[in-house]
XYZ file of C-alpha atoms in Angstrom:
588
model
C 80.713 78.717 90.110
C 77.593 78.152 92.190
C 76.295 75.611 89.624
C 79.642 73.806 89.659
C 79.625 73.481 93.436
C 76.024 72.276 93.391
C 76.819 69.696 90.699
C 79.896 68.358 92.504
C 78.033 68.238 95.826
C 75.223 66.201 94.265
C 77.771 63.787 92.753
C 79.400 63.410 96.174
C 76.032 62.578 97.741
C 75.336 59.953 95.038
C 78.689 58.260 95.750
C 77.862 58.013 99.452
C 74.320 56.770 98.764
C 75.646 54.056 96.402
C 78.162 52.878 98.989
C 75.512 52.735 101.694
C 73.145 50.783 99.371
C 75.889 48.342 98.469
C 76.726 47.835 102.117
C 73.108 47.220 103.028
C 72.835 44.595 100.246
C 76.008 42.991 101.494
C 74.666 42.830 105.033
C 71.388 41.290 103.809
C 73.273 38.727 101.701
C 75.449 37.777 104.637
C 72.501 37.277 106.948
C 70.576 35.062 104.482
C 73.519 32.838 103.504
C 72.442 29.309 102.474
C 73.442 26.229 104.223
C 75.620 25.330 101.215
C 78.041 28.194 102.001
C 80.832 27.681 104.484
C 81.049 29.593 107.745
C 84.451 30.954 106.690
C 83.002 32.454 103.512
C 80.251 34.103 105.561
C 82.762 35.693 107.925
C 84.878 36.850 104.960
C 81.876 38.624 103.379
C 80.906 40.298 106.672
C 84.462 41.572 107.230
C 84.610 42.897 103.668
C 81.329 44.739 104.075
C 82.371 46.119 107.445
C 85.583 47.417 105.851
C 83.530 49.359 103.322
C 81.413 50.829 106.101
C 84.550 51.926 107.946
C 85.706 53.824 104.857
C 82.557 55.981 104.735
C 83.635 58.553 107.423
C 86.996 58.966 105.677
C 85.283 59.520 102.356
C 82.852 61.983 103.925
C 85.810 63.917 105.399
C 87.526 63.946 102.032
C 84.341 65.161 100.361
C 83.950 67.897 102.984
C 87.548 68.966 102.367
C 86.887 69.117 98.617
C 83.819 71.276 99.239
C 85.890 73.643 101.400
C 88.546 73.896 98.700
C 85.935 74.722 96.076
C 84.370 77.378 98.328
C 87.821 78.868 98.859
C 88.324 78.929 95.104
C 85.002 80.731 94.747
C 86.063 83.301 97.366
C 89.380 83.819 95.579
C 87.655 84.339 92.225
C 85.276 86.880 93.778
C 88.235 88.645 95.375
C 90.010 88.724 92.014
C 86.925 90.225 90.418
C 86.742 92.860 93.146
C 90.471 93.539 92.879
C 90.097 94.204 89.174
C 87.652 96.967 90.064
C 89.895 98.160 92.885
C 92.889 98.229 90.537
C 90.958 100.341 88.036
C 89.992 102.774 90.799
C 93.577 102.827 92.057
C 94.845 103.569 88.549
C 92.343 106.396 88.111
C 93.383 107.806 91.500
C 97.038 107.552 90.503
C 96.409 109.417 87.228
C 94.412 112.135 89.031
C 97.184 112.519 91.595
C 99.777 112.799 88.843
C 97.739 115.490 87.088
C 97.379 117.339 90.400
C 101.121 117.045 91.022
C 101.842 118.487 87.559
C 99.495 121.396 88.231
C 101.040 122.055 91.651
C 104.597 121.924 90.306
C 103.720 124.287 87.453
C 102.282 126.759 89.945
C 105.355 126.505 92.167
C 107.679 127.041 89.193
C 105.601 130.015 88.093
C 105.942 131.604 91.531
C 109.710 131.012 91.529
C 109.920 132.816 88.167
C 107.840 135.714 89.544
C 110.193 136.056 92.490
C 113.211 136.408 90.211
C 111.487 139.010 88.022
C 109.989 141.103 90.849
C 113.324 141.322 92.660
C 114.641 143.104 89.567
C 111.594 145.374 89.128
C 112.078 148.535 91.198
C 108.335 149.229 91.091
C 107.634 146.069 93.080
C 107.845 145.871 96.915
C 109.995 142.755 96.658
C 112.883 144.709 95.122
C 113.178 146.760 98.339
C 113.301 143.819 100.717
C 116.526 142.365 102.098
C 114.699 139.758 104.161
C 112.416 137.550 102.119
C 112.192 133.748 102.267
C 110.380 131.283 100.014
C 108.962 127.895 101.020
C 107.800 125.654 98.181
C 106.791 122.972 100.735
C 108.723 120.292 98.850
C 110.272 118.909 102.039
C 110.761 119.818 105.701
C 108.158 122.597 105.646
C 108.774 125.717 107.687
C 105.745 125.071 109.916
C 105.497 125.584 113.663
C 103.688 122.367 114.626
C 102.980 123.613 118.143
C 101.290 126.913 117.226
C 99.632 125.814 113.974
C 96.156 124.370 114.500
C 94.009 121.948 112.499
C 96.357 121.791 109.507
C 99.084 119.460 108.274
C 101.715 119.103 105.581
C 100.656 116.484 103.049
C 103.821 114.628 102.125
C 102.299 113.362 98.877
C 100.862 116.553 97.391
C 103.488 118.764 99.120
C 100.836 121.234 100.276
C 99.360 122.506 103.550
C 95.788 121.316 104.159
C 93.081 121.358 106.816
C 92.766 118.275 109.015
C 89.006 118.792 109.310
C 88.095 119.394 105.670
C 87.081 115.804 105.081
C 83.595 114.384 104.914
C 83.062 112.626 108.229
C 80.240 112.029 110.653
C 80.360 110.746 114.232
C 78.815 107.367 114.896
C 78.340 105.512 118.179
C 78.527 101.723 118.269
C 78.111 99.285 121.138
C 79.653 95.852 121.391
C 78.689 93.558 124.263
C 81.566 91.578 125.750
C 82.192 88.851 128.303
C 82.849 89.088 132.044
C 86.595 89.323 131.459
C 86.197 92.923 132.600
C 86.086 93.959 136.233
C 85.114 97.075 138.140
C 87.885 99.645 138.091
C 91.181 100.094 136.333
C 93.101 102.331 133.949
C 92.786 102.648 130.154
C 95.686 103.577 127.895
C 96.575 103.066 124.245
C 99.692 102.543 122.148
C 99.938 104.188 118.682
C 101.158 101.641 116.145
C 101.508 101.243 112.384
C 100.490 98.331 110.213
C 102.657 96.743 107.527
C 100.949 99.140 105.095
C 101.966 102.172 107.208
C 98.417 102.786 108.422
C 98.091 104.103 111.962
C 95.943 102.375 114.557
C 95.655 102.301 118.355
C 96.199 99.175 120.428
C 94.055 99.763 123.532
C 94.863 98.252 126.914
C 93.038 98.074 130.242
C 94.976 97.411 133.445
C 92.340 96.264 135.929
C 92.294 96.862 139.673
C 93.342 93.244 140.224
C 96.240 93.836 137.795
C 95.140 91.882 134.757
C 96.192 93.310 131.406
C 93.342 93.271 128.879
C 94.109 94.000 125.239
C 91.363 95.219 122.893
C 93.137 94.378 119.658
C 93.670 96.840 116.841
C 91.252 99.547 117.914
C 90.913 101.338 114.608
C 87.343 100.462 113.641
C 85.528 100.438 116.996
C 85.565 98.108 119.968
C 87.462 94.846 119.485
C 87.182 91.507 121.279
C 89.197 91.650 124.534
C 91.850 89.122 125.434
C 94.043 88.857 128.512
C 97.826 89.112 128.219
C 100.104 87.474 130.766
C 102.245 89.941 132.718
C 105.773 88.659 133.325
C 107.035 89.225 136.874
C 103.508 89.910 138.121
C 104.508 88.536 141.559
C 105.687 92.083 142.326
C 101.991 92.792 142.843
C 99.255 90.511 144.200
C 95.743 89.363 143.393
C 94.279 91.958 145.764
C 92.554 95.100 144.467
C 94.174 98.515 144.262
C 93.397 101.833 142.584
C 95.738 102.675 139.696
C 97.207 106.001 138.566
C 99.336 105.772 135.449
C 100.493 107.168 132.097
C 101.876 105.718 128.888
C 105.333 106.870 127.739
C 105.495 106.681 123.913
C 109.228 107.393 123.833
C 109.905 104.242 125.894
C 106.830 102.167 124.962
C 106.212 101.655 128.675
C 103.233 102.185 130.953
C 104.212 103.776 134.271
C 101.814 103.398 137.189
C 101.467 103.420 140.941
C 98.788 101.793 143.086
C 97.080 101.991 146.476
C 97.745 98.274 146.910
C 100.689 99.320 149.087
C 100.623 101.834 151.935
C 103.922 103.345 150.795
C 104.612 104.849 147.373
C 105.811 102.430 144.711
C 106.330 103.128 141.026
C 106.120 100.387 138.391
C 106.835 100.222 134.639
C 105.210 97.733 132.258
C 107.148 97.174 129.029
C 104.663 96.966 126.137
C 107.199 95.124 123.962
C 107.854 92.233 126.343
C 105.008 92.725 128.903
C 107.646 92.556 131.615
C 106.868 94.355 134.888
C 109.563 96.101 136.921
C 109.578 98.174 140.089
C 111.338 101.538 139.725
C 113.858 102.336 142.460
C 114.328 106.024 141.799
C 116.706 108.317 143.665
C 115.879 111.799 144.903
C 112.855 113.337 146.638
C 110.111 110.669 146.452
C 106.553 110.611 147.845
C 106.351 108.816 151.177
C 102.803 107.479 150.950
C 100.657 105.861 148.245
C 98.885 108.251 145.874
C 95.397 108.117 144.403
C 93.795 110.659 142.137
C 94.723 109.817 138.546
C 96.828 112.934 138.036
C 99.771 111.560 136.087
C 100.951 112.350 132.566
C 103.945 111.828 130.306
C 105.548 115.060 129.180
C 106.599 114.536 125.552
C 108.772 117.683 125.481
C 111.203 116.638 128.207
C 110.379 112.885 128.243
C 109.597 112.849 131.958
C 106.751 111.479 134.073
C 104.781 114.069 136.070
C 102.208 113.383 138.797
C 100.597 114.797 141.921
C 101.150 113.138 145.277
C 97.682 113.861 146.628
C 96.577 114.453 150.207
C 98.974 111.894 151.742
C 101.953 113.700 150.216
C 100.902 117.293 150.952
C 99.495 117.797 147.437
C 102.944 118.320 145.927
C 103.899 117.456 142.350
C 106.702 115.060 141.459
C 108.726 114.579 138.275
C 110.476 111.308 137.445
C 113.225 111.339 134.811
C 113.872 107.819 133.430
C 117.116 108.881 131.717
C 118.895 109.265 135.066
C 116.366 107.463 137.306
C 115.887 110.591 139.434
C 112.814 112.154 141.035
C 112.293 115.759 142.091
C 109.519 117.462 144.085
C 107.641 120.585 143.032
C 106.062 122.161 146.128
C 102.417 123.047 145.609
C 100.247 121.882 148.494
C 97.261 121.193 146.199
C 95.727 118.480 148.369
C 92.342 118.783 146.545
C 93.842 117.141 143.477
C 93.343 113.589 144.722
C 89.565 113.882 145.111
C 87.860 111.239 143.006
C 84.877 113.502 142.271
C 86.964 115.973 140.267
C 87.467 115.863 136.498
C 90.931 115.376 135.026
C 92.237 115.143 131.458
C 95.450 115.473 129.484
C 95.679 117.750 126.443
C 98.143 116.136 123.996
C 98.155 119.190 121.702
C 99.389 121.611 124.368
C 101.129 119.050 126.615
C 99.135 120.324 129.604
C 97.231 118.446 132.286
C 93.785 119.884 133.002
C 92.012 119.581 136.340
C 88.526 120.874 137.151
C 87.538 121.426 140.806
C 83.704 121.576 141.059
C 83.540 123.332 144.445
C 85.643 126.240 143.206
C 84.340 126.003 139.596
C 87.927 126.419 138.440
C 89.750 124.761 135.568
C 93.515 124.572 136.103
C 96.171 123.717 133.527
C 99.561 122.378 134.601
C 102.660 121.748 132.534
C 106.297 120.771 133.038
C 108.877 123.550 132.936
C 112.547 122.809 132.103
C 111.972 119.155 132.897
C 112.295 119.657 136.670
C 109.374 121.818 137.828
C 105.563 122.066 137.483
C 104.005 125.358 136.412
C 100.345 126.362 136.405
C 99.174 128.161 133.285
C 97.912 131.682 133.930
C 94.922 131.187 131.616
C 92.897 129.098 134.067
C 89.117 129.233 133.747
C 86.795 130.083 136.628
C 83.041 130.158 137.033
C 82.038 129.125 133.518
C 80.571 125.706 134.296
C 78.118 124.230 136.802
C 79.299 122.217 139.789
C 79.577 118.921 137.906
C 80.846 116.011 140.012
C 82.039 112.504 139.142
C 82.113 113.200 135.403
C 84.343 111.531 132.842
C 86.196 113.868 130.504
C 88.889 114.218 127.864
C 90.329 116.918 125.580
C 89.616 117.061 121.851
C 90.582 119.970 119.585
C 91.407 122.124 122.613
C 87.942 121.528 124.074
C 87.303 119.754 127.349
C 84.514 117.232 126.730
C 82.618 116.424 129.959
C 80.382 113.347 130.150
C 78.080 113.990 133.066
C 76.729 110.843 134.800
C 73.388 112.482 135.624
C 72.028 111.775 132.170
C 72.832 111.349 128.522
C 72.598 113.352 125.294
C 71.930 116.791 126.766
C 74.264 116.040 129.693
C 77.426 115.942 127.620
C 79.137 119.320 127.855
C 82.256 120.981 126.538
C 84.458 123.892 127.526
C 86.371 125.726 124.831
C 89.735 126.297 126.472
C 90.618 129.213 124.165
C 87.379 131.197 124.363
C 86.540 129.944 127.890
C 82.968 129.316 126.743
C 80.764 126.528 128.103
C 77.996 124.790 126.168
C 76.088 121.564 125.757
C 77.731 119.247 123.250
C 75.239 118.082 120.627
C 77.790 115.935 118.755
C 77.408 112.978 121.117
C 74.350 110.745 121.109
C 74.380 107.594 123.202
C 70.913 106.282 122.348
C 69.513 105.768 125.822
C 72.816 105.041 127.515
C 75.076 107.110 129.742
C 78.371 106.993 131.573
C 78.095 105.746 135.144
C 79.507 107.805 137.986
C 81.500 105.069 139.721
C 82.195 101.939 137.676
C 82.567 103.296 134.145
C 85.944 103.925 132.576
C 86.531 106.245 129.688
C 89.535 106.343 127.398
C 90.130 108.774 124.562
C 92.179 107.658 121.571
C 93.780 110.412 119.498
C 96.474 109.906 116.855
C 96.757 113.135 114.869
C 100.511 113.331 114.124
C 103.022 110.936 112.635
C 106.428 110.010 114.026
C 107.865 113.173 112.426
C 105.329 115.392 114.192
C 103.433 116.124 110.959
C 99.643 116.280 111.135
C 97.858 113.264 109.650
C 95.338 113.800 106.879
C 93.009 111.218 108.467
C 93.555 111.525 112.222
C 92.217 108.825 114.540
C 89.812 110.073 117.179
C 87.819 107.512 119.150
C 86.224 107.237 122.570
C 86.210 103.942 124.453
C 83.686 103.544 127.265
C 83.511 100.430 129.433
C 80.470 99.725 131.619
C 77.694 102.151 130.716
C 74.294 102.512 132.335
C 71.429 100.953 130.389
C 68.582 103.440 130.808
C 65.938 100.815 130.061
C 67.170 98.506 132.830
C 68.577 101.178 135.172
C 71.690 99.100 135.723
C 75.336 99.042 134.738
C 75.904 96.569 131.932
C 79.154 94.799 131.204
C 79.902 96.195 127.762
C 82.502 97.942 125.688
C 81.214 100.896 123.693
C 83.114 102.822 121.051
C 82.322 106.313 119.756
C 84.357 107.225 116.723
C 84.483 109.246 113.526
C 83.233 107.325 110.552
C 84.941 108.508 107.375
C 82.904 108.366 104.170
C 85.764 107.582 101.818
C 85.609 109.733 98.706
C 82.319 111.363 99.646
C 81.873 115.066 99.025
C 83.137 117.368 101.740
C 80.272 119.115 103.518
C 81.207 122.521 104.980
C 77.927 122.736 106.879
C 79.160 119.993 109.205
C 79.660 121.712 112.618
C 82.941 119.868 112.986
C 84.314 121.812 110.025
C 83.237 125.332 110.971
C 86.403 126.266 112.838
C 89.132 128.033 110.857
C 92.557 126.441 110.648
C 95.799 128.275 111.271
C 99.203 127.899 109.655
C 102.120 129.627 111.432
C 105.728 129.613 110.235
C 108.867 129.232 112.270
C 110.475 132.679 112.947
C 112.610 134.382 110.310
C 115.584 136.159 111.911
C 115.786 139.582 110.214
C 118.882 141.780 109.994
C 116.900 144.858 111.113
C 113.671 145.749 112.886
C 111.064 145.771 110.106
C 107.977 148.036 109.919
C 106.148 146.340 107.063
C 105.169 142.768 106.343
C 104.683 141.369 102.859
C 103.775 138.005 101.338
C 103.363 136.145 98.072
C 101.071 133.127 98.033
C 99.963 130.352 95.693
C 96.925 128.349 96.772
C 93.925 126.275 95.759
C 90.515 127.353 96.968
C 89.081 124.025 95.833
C 85.293 123.932 96.294
C 84.659 125.688 99.595
C 88.033 127.155 100.578
C 88.204 130.609 102.127
C 91.211 132.756 103.002
C 90.349 134.528 106.266
C 93.481 136.661 106.479
C 97.276 136.902 106.538
C 99.028 138.234 109.659
C 102.576 139.202 110.678
C 104.491 139.345 113.936
C 107.967 140.787 114.427
C 108.193 139.781 118.113
C 108.141 136.016 117.532
C 104.362 135.607 117.598
C 103.524 137.535 120.778
C 101.836 140.397 118.892
C 100.059 140.038 115.558
C 99.116 142.599 112.935
C 95.656 143.240 111.565
C 94.478 140.941 108.767
C 95.975 141.453 105.331
C 95.520 139.752 101.998
C 97.777 138.268 99.333
C 100.633 140.587 98.171
C 99.515 143.419 100.446
C 101.884 145.512 102.575
C 100.763 145.405 106.216
C 102.133 147.734 108.905
C 103.754 146.147 111.964
C 105.364 149.386 113.223
C 103.176 149.506 116.340
C 104.430 146.122 117.561
C 107.218 145.767 120.151
C 110.643 145.895 118.529
C 111.860 142.494 117.484
C 113.769 140.701 114.757
C 111.881 137.392 114.743
C 109.355 137.690 111.934
C 106.531 135.167 111.633
C 103.759 134.687 109.086
C 100.291 133.421 109.989
C 97.731 132.301 107.410
C 94.169 131.675 108.606
C 91.829 129.791 106.261
C 88.646 127.714 106.311
C 87.379 124.486 104.811
C 89.331 122.867 101.959
C 91.621 125.816 101.239
C 95.096 124.525 100.311
C 98.482 126.310 100.504
C 100.798 125.353 97.642
C 103.686 127.859 97.913
C 104.385 130.952 99.946
C 107.030 133.578 100.564
C 107.190 136.302 103.202
C 109.425 139.035 104.528
C 109.338 142.762 105.162
C 111.070 146.103 104.932
C 111.800 149.109 107.124
């Protein structure tokens, strides 16, 4: 193909050269016309030659177009060649998946046969059990998606897997952008799916002067920003104002308020039409403008929750879009609007986290019954230094704190479960750090699908705008993206620190006819290459109290637990362990 293009290109050049030569000869002949030729003939020859010259640009354009077409043909042929290889790989993958499916189905059928036989065998524990359920995971798995951690139901293989048992490494990339960005604003993202049902995050920045900047399909790092026109923007102005807001996935709207006005005003930006509206809610509203960035969308009750800050006595407010009403939750937490304090939303627990440096306390708030704000009783105190002006977010139930005093060693994390504090060695910014005043940080996390099932390849990315360049000691105008880089079909590496944590599968409760004293299970699983079964646990009081660890097909006592008739099963495993089929129950 390269030789063909070269040959045609040379032929095109020869055609142009010949035309130019001919034209030059024509011009020379016209200039040296003898006295025996008429003036009319001379003018005719000059016009004819000029006509040929005028055709040259058209011919050159046509030749250029032909060259483009040939290059496109070359690209198509290369793509076809690559697709042949891709099709072979896809076919091999399909065959492997089919073989795996056959193996899984055989194992499930085998377990079903065992159940039937052991129920009839009086020497087996199963024959003495009135309450025993089986879940072959073929559809609608009996999984508690709120209590289960770091696992998901794979709709293709029909098994329970770890979300972290994939070969991945964090990578930090920087992409310099234009001055379309300004100092201050709010970052949010919208989970979306492509035509091929692949998840991605469309990231938006609403600036302090109320321009909406879109960062494209933010699935592979920072994307080129472009500004989107807001319809009905005259509700605001070109002046600057601080923004506190939250995105509502159920409505595909971004709710926000601003200090542009002295009084409280609530706005909603429709992300389908980019139409802006002012919300005229009824009920107990804040009187004054709020500032403090404490606002979140509660996905359980589909309500907007926020703190009113110092100007509104530190009370919380809940706005319900379904009936356009607002209620007040009396708290008096006036410290919550201080800009030096760290704030983050935990999408896994639906709690808003707020760290007050002076008191060294980490509070967690959540919405109760859709009308009130409750503070979790597992707040953390005294485990971290007095870190001010930091940027933070929650990932895997850990609060990641990016401290502006430095980089690398000054990125910390707090494990919310164990209440432990440590330096986070996963992040490396290569001589750059988050600024304490003009940087914005947004965390992108898409770990569940629209049916609340965990994704096998969750999206976790950090977007930082305006970082400090350590070499220049100044804030640069850049967009930086930190994200997980997946290594395709690479071998899973259990030594990766990201994969050290065990994952937990917890069932929905089984309502038993009596209070049971023993728990029992049957389990079919794949250990794969590195899989480990940590233990199997039972709870008869709906997950409040758990038994000691048991193993497969082992009777475990639950007689010392509070009386209850809501039996749950918990399986704790590590690495690429895979649950194929399970059954559980108990007896008196």
